[in-house]
Amino acid sequence: MNWDLMIDLHKRNPRQGPGSAAQTRLAIDFSGLSSHVGTLKIADIGCGTGASTLVLAESLNAEITAVDLFSEFLDILVAQAGKRGLGDRIGTLPCSMDDLPFEEASLDAMWAEGSIYNMGFQRGIAYFRRFLKPGGVLAVSEMTWFTRERPDEIDAYWTNEYPEIATASEKIGILEEQGFAPVGYFPLPENCWTDHYYAPLQSGFDAFLARHGTAEASSIIDSERIEIALYERYRDYYGYGFYIARRMEGREPARGR
Ligand code: SAH
């Protein structure tokens, strides 16, 4: 992956993956975080330019640490937060999501929209759990099959791109195995992919190709176009699922006396 090109393709857009402010708010509703008394400590992992971070900051009384591997994205987030008067609620941390500096059991919530796939769903939730307080909230959106069966073409494509793609019941089972109690699930509506993600992305393709006249740049755009065309054709079969869960203590089910 050529990260410089990836950053250049995505940094001007309002978000770097499917989602929307409305769906972030819905996940906040499921999380129950609004009823918390006092200032919440939240980490937004793989935040990109901060689409979800800004919604969290305006919706909750919280101190938010926005984490991304790339400071180019975090710099844009800081500028946006400043414009919206949310700068004092958001701190940024350029680091990898698999090497976080938080204290164990220190966070009320960990948020990760369209980013946990970078370390893998199972590995990611198993790793993140230690940083949550008991009862703390994990909220992640993740590639999900919406049906048990699907056409071979799309099955082969996504199984190759992201082998952990699975149905919601399988993902929820993994959450339970890893010591979480699921409190909510919903699939992201199509406009999270089309209007909020693919449309702005696509509108930048020509300018991107004009900035970078390399074979690598055109191959990145070709891959994006393939992904978008497949979504147009097969969107009934897959999308992002939003999973909200709480850290549970004791992984074994309670036994009778
Ligand atoms: N949450 C944002 C961005 C999703 S795109 C949104 O919904 O718009 C995935 C993000 O993960 C990108 O911003 C990318 O820079 C970041 N990322 C990729 N690998 C990472 C890693 N190892 N650690 C932290 N962030 C990572």
Coordinates of C-alpha atoms and ligand atoms in Angstrom, one line a residue:
M1 CA 0.0 0.0 0.0
N2 CA 1.4 3.4 -1.0
W3 CA 0.3 5.4 2.1
D4 CA 1.1 8.8 0.7
L5 CA -1.2 8.2 -2.3
M6 CA -3.9 6.8 0.0
I7 CA -3.7 9.8 2.3
D8 CA -3.8 12.2 -0.7
L9 CA -6.8 10.4 -2.2
H10 CA -8.8 10.5 1.1
K11 CA -7.8 13.6 3.1
R12 CA -10.0 16.1 1.3
N13 CA -13.2 14.1 1.9
P14 CA -15.5 14.5 4.9
R15 CA -14.9 10.9 5.9
Q16 CA -12.5 8.0 4.9
G17 CA -15.0 5.2 5.2
P18 CA -18.8 4.6 5.1
G19 CA -20.9 6.2 7.8
S20 CA -22.8 9.3 8.7
A21 CA -23.4 11.7 11.6
A22 CA -26.9 10.3 12.0
Q23 CA -25.6 6.8 12.3
T24 CA -22.9 7.8 14.8
R25 CA -25.7 9.5 16.9
L26 CA -27.8 6.3 16.7
A27 CA -24.8 4.3 18.0
I28 CA -24.4 6.9 20.8
D29 CA -28.1 6.3 21.7
F30 CA -27.6 2.5 21.9
S31 CA -24.5 3.0 24.0
G32 CA -26.3 4.7 26.9
L33 CA -23.3 7.1 27.3
S34 CA -25.5 10.2 27.4
S35 CA -26.8 9.3 30.9
H36 CA -23.2 9.2 32.3
V37 CA -22.6 11.7 35.1
G38 CA -19.3 13.6 34.7
T39 CA -16.8 13.8 31.9
L40 CA -16.4 10.7 29.8
K41 CA -13.0 9.4 28.6
I42 CA -13.3 8.2 25.0
A43 CA -10.8 7.1 22.4
D44 CA -11.8 7.3 18.7
I45 CA -9.5 4.7 17.0
G46 CA -8.6 5.1 13.3
C47 CA -10.5 8.4 13.3
G48 CA -9.2 9.7 10.0
T49 CA -10.2 13.4 9.6
G50 CA -12.6 12.9 12.5
A51 CA -16.1 12.6 11.1
S52 CA -17.2 10.5 14.2
T53 CA -14.9 12.4 16.6
L54 CA -16.7 15.7 16.0
V55 CA -20.1 14.1 16.5
L56 CA -19.0 12.5 19.8
A57 CA -17.5 15.8 20.9
E58 CA -20.7 17.7 20.2
S59 CA -23.1 15.0 21.6
L60 CA -21.3 14.0 24.9
N61 CA -19.6 15.6 27.8
A62 CA -16.3 13.9 27.0
E63 CA -12.6 14.2 26.7
I64 CA -11.8 12.5 23.4
T65 CA -8.5 11.1 22.2
A66 CA -8.5 10.9 18.5
V67 CA -6.1 8.2 17.3
D68 CA -4.9 7.6 13.7
L69 CA -1.7 6.3 12.2
F70 CA -1.4 9.4 10.1
S71 CA -0.9 12.9 11.4
E72 CA -2.0 14.4 8.1
F73 CA -5.5 13.3 8.9
L74 CA -5.3 14.4 12.6
D75 CA -4.1 17.9 11.5
I76 CA -7.3 18.3 9.5
L77 CA -9.4 17.1 12.4
V78 CA -7.7 19.7 14.7
A79 CA -8.6 22.4 12.2
Q80 CA -12.2 21.3 11.9
A81 CA -12.6 20.9 15.7
G82 CA -11.3 24.5 16.1
K83 CA -13.8 25.9 13.6
R84 CA -16.6 24.2 15.4
G85 CA -15.5 25.3 18.9
L86 CA -14.8 21.7 20.0
G87 CA -11.0 22.0 20.2
D88 CA -10.8 21.8 24.0
R89 CA -12.6 18.4 24.0
I90 CA -10.4 16.6 21.5
G91 CA -6.8 15.6 21.8
T92 CA -5.0 13.8 19.0
L93 CA -2.5 10.9 19.1
P94 CA -0.7 9.7 16.0
C95 CA -0.1 6.0 16.7
S96 CA -1.0 2.5 15.6
M97 CA -4.2 1.0 16.9
D98 CA -2.3 -2.2 17.9
D99 CA 0.2 -0.2 20.1
L100 CA -2.0 2.1 22.2
P101 CA -0.5 4.0 25.2
F102 CA -3.7 4.0 27.4
E103 CA -3.8 2.7 30.9
E104 CA -5.7 -0.5 31.5
A105 CA -9.3 0.0 32.5
S106 CA -9.1 3.8 31.9
L107 CA -11.7 4.5 29.2
D108 CA -15.4 4.8 29.3
A109 CA -15.7 4.1 25.5
M110 CA -13.7 3.1 22.5
W111 CA -15.1 4.1 19.2
A112 CA -13.8 2.7 15.8
E113 CA -15.8 3.4 12.7
G114 CA -14.6 1.5 9.6
S115 CA -11.1 1.1 11.0
I116 CA -10.8 -2.0 13.2
Y117 CA -10.3 -4.1 10.0
N118 CA -6.8 -2.7 9.9
M119 CA -5.9 -5.0 12.8
G120 CA -8.7 -7.5 12.2
F121 CA -12.0 -7.6 14.1
Q122 CA -11.2 -10.4 16.5
R123 CA -7.7 -9.3 17.3
G124 CA -8.8 -5.7 17.6
I125 CA -11.7 -6.3 20.1
A126 CA -9.5 -8.7 22.1
Y127 CA -6.8 -6.0 22.4
F128 CA -9.1 -3.0 23.0
R129 CA -11.0 -4.7 25.9
R130 CA -8.2 -4.1 28.4
F131 CA -8.3 -0.4 28.0
L132 CA -12.1 -0.2 28.9
K133 CA -13.4 0.2 32.4
P134 CA -15.7 -2.7 33.4
G135 CA -19.0 -1.9 31.7
G136 CA -17.2 0.4 29.3
V137 CA -18.6 0.7 25.7
L138 CA -17.1 -0.6 22.5
A139 CA -18.6 0.8 19.3
V140 CA -17.3 -0.5 16.0
S141 CA -18.5 -0.6 12.4
E142 CA -17.3 -3.6 10.5
M143 CA -17.8 -5.2 7.1
T144 CA -20.8 -7.6 7.4
W145 CA -22.7 -10.0 5.2
F146 CA -26.4 -9.2 5.3
T147 CA -27.5 -12.6 4.0
R148 CA -26.5 -16.2 4.6
E149 CA -26.1 -16.8 0.8
R150 CA -24.7 -14.6 -1.9
P151 CA -23.6 -14.6 -5.5
D152 CA -20.1 -16.1 -6.0
E153 CA -18.6 -13.0 -7.6
I154 CA -19.2 -10.8 -4.5
D155 CA -18.4 -13.7 -2.1
A156 CA -15.0 -14.2 -3.8
Y157 CA -14.2 -10.5 -4.0
W158 CA -14.7 -9.7 -0.3
T159 CA -13.4 -13.0 1.1
N160 CA -10.2 -12.1 -0.7
E161 CA -10.2 -8.4 0.3
Y162 CA -11.2 -9.1 3.9
P163 CA -11.3 -12.7 5.0
E164 CA -12.9 -11.8 8.4
I165 CA -16.1 -10.6 6.6
A166 CA -19.0 -12.5 8.3
T167 CA -22.7 -12.2 9.2
A168 CA -23.8 -10.1 12.2
S169 CA -24.6 -13.2 14.3
E170 CA -21.0 -14.5 13.7
K171 CA -19.6 -11.1 14.7
I172 CA -21.8 -10.9 17.8
G173 CA -20.6 -14.4 18.7
I174 CA -17.0 -13.2 18.6
L175 CA -17.8 -10.2 20.8
E176 CA -19.4 -12.6 23.4
E177 CA -16.4 -15.0 23.2
Q178 CA -14.0 -12.1 23.8
G179 CA -15.8 -10.9 27.0
F180 CA -18.3 -8.4 25.7
A181 CA -22.1 -8.2 26.1
P182 CA -23.7 -6.9 22.9
V183 CA -26.1 -4.0 23.5
G184 CA -26.9 -3.0 20.0
Y185 CA -26.5 -3.8 16.3
F186 CA -27.7 -2.1 13.2
P187 CA -26.7 -2.1 9.5
L188 CA -25.6 1.2 8.0
P189 CA -28.0 2.5 5.4
E190 CA -26.9 2.7 1.8
N191 CA -26.5 6.5 1.9
C192 CA -23.6 6.0 4.3
W193 CA -21.8 4.3 1.3
T194 CA -23.1 6.3 -1.6
D195 CA -23.7 9.9 -0.6
H196 CA -21.4 10.1 2.4
Y197 CA -18.4 8.1 1.1
Y198 CA -18.3 7.0 -2.5
A199 CA -19.7 10.2 -4.1
P200 CA -17.1 12.6 -2.6
L201 CA -14.4 10.0 -3.2
Q202 CA -15.3 9.6 -6.9
S203 CA -15.6 13.3 -7.5
G204 CA -11.9 13.6 -6.6
F205 CA -10.6 10.9 -9.0
D206 CA -9.8 13.1 -11.9
A207 CA -8.0 15.7 -9.8
F208 CA -6.1 12.9 -8.1
L209 CA -5.0 11.4 -11.5
A210 CA -3.9 14.9 -12.6
R211 CA -1.8 15.3 -9.5
H212 CA -0.2 11.8 -9.9
G213 CA 0.5 10.6 -13.4
T214 CA 1.9 7.2 -12.3
A215 CA 0.8 3.7 -13.0
E216 CA 0.4 3.1 -9.3
A217 CA -2.0 6.0 -9.0
S218 CA -4.2 4.8 -11.9
S219 CA -4.2 1.3 -10.5
I220 CA -5.5 2.7 -7.1
I221 CA -8.3 4.4 -8.9
D222 CA -9.1 1.3 -11.0
S223 CA -9.4 -0.7 -7.7
E224 CA -11.7 1.9 -6.2
R225 CA -13.9 1.9 -9.3
I226 CA -14.2 -1.9 -9.1
E227 CA -15.1 -1.7 -5.4
I228 CA -17.8 1.0 -6.2
A229 CA -19.2 -0.9 -9.1
L230 CA -19.5 -4.1 -7.0
Y231 CA -21.3 -2.1 -4.3
E232 CA -23.8 -0.8 -6.9
R233 CA -24.5 -4.3 -8.0
Y234 CA -24.5 -6.3 -4.8
R235 CA -25.4 -3.8 -2.0
D236 CA -28.3 -6.0 -0.8
Y237 CA -25.8 -8.6 0.3
Y238 CA -23.2 -6.7 2.4
G239 CA -22.3 -3.4 4.0
Y240 CA -21.2 -2.2 7.4
G241 CA -22.8 -3.4 10.6
F242 CA -22.5 -1.2 13.6
Y243 CA -21.8 -3.2 16.8
I244 CA -22.2 -1.7 20.3
A245 CA -21.1 -3.8 23.3
R246 CA -20.1 -3.5 26.9
R247 CA -17.0 -5.0 28.6
M248 CA -18.1 -7.8 30.8
E249 CA -16.2 -9.3 33.7
G250 CA -15.7 -13.1 33.8
R251 CA -15.7 -14.8 30.5
E252 CA -17.3 -18.0 31.7
P253 CA -21.1 -18.2 31.9
A254 CA -22.3 -18.2 35.5
R255 CA -22.7 -21.8 36.9
G256 CA -25.6 -23.0 39.0
R257 CA -25.0 -23.5 42.7
Ligands
SAH1 N1 -13.2 6.5 11.2 C1 -12.9 7.3 10.0 C2 -11.8 6.7 9.1 C3 -12.1 5.3 8.6 S1 -10.9 4.8 7.3 C4 -14.2 7.5 9.2 O1 -15.2 6.7 9.5 O2 -14.2 8.3 8.3 C5 -9.7 3.9 8.3 C6 -8.7 4.8 9.1 O3 -7.8 3.9 9.8 C7 -7.8 5.7 8.3 O4 -8.0 7.0 8.8 C8 -6.4 5.2 8.4 O5 -5.5 6.2 8.4 C9 -6.5 4.5 9.8 N2 -5.5 3.5 10.1 C10 -5.1 2.5 9.2 N3 -4.2 1.7 9.8 C11 -4.1 2.1 11.1 C12 -3.4 1.7 12.3 N4 -2.6 0.6 12.2 N5 -3.6 2.4 13.4 C13 -4.4 3.5 13.5 N6 -5.1 3.9 12.4 C14 -5.0 3.3 11.3

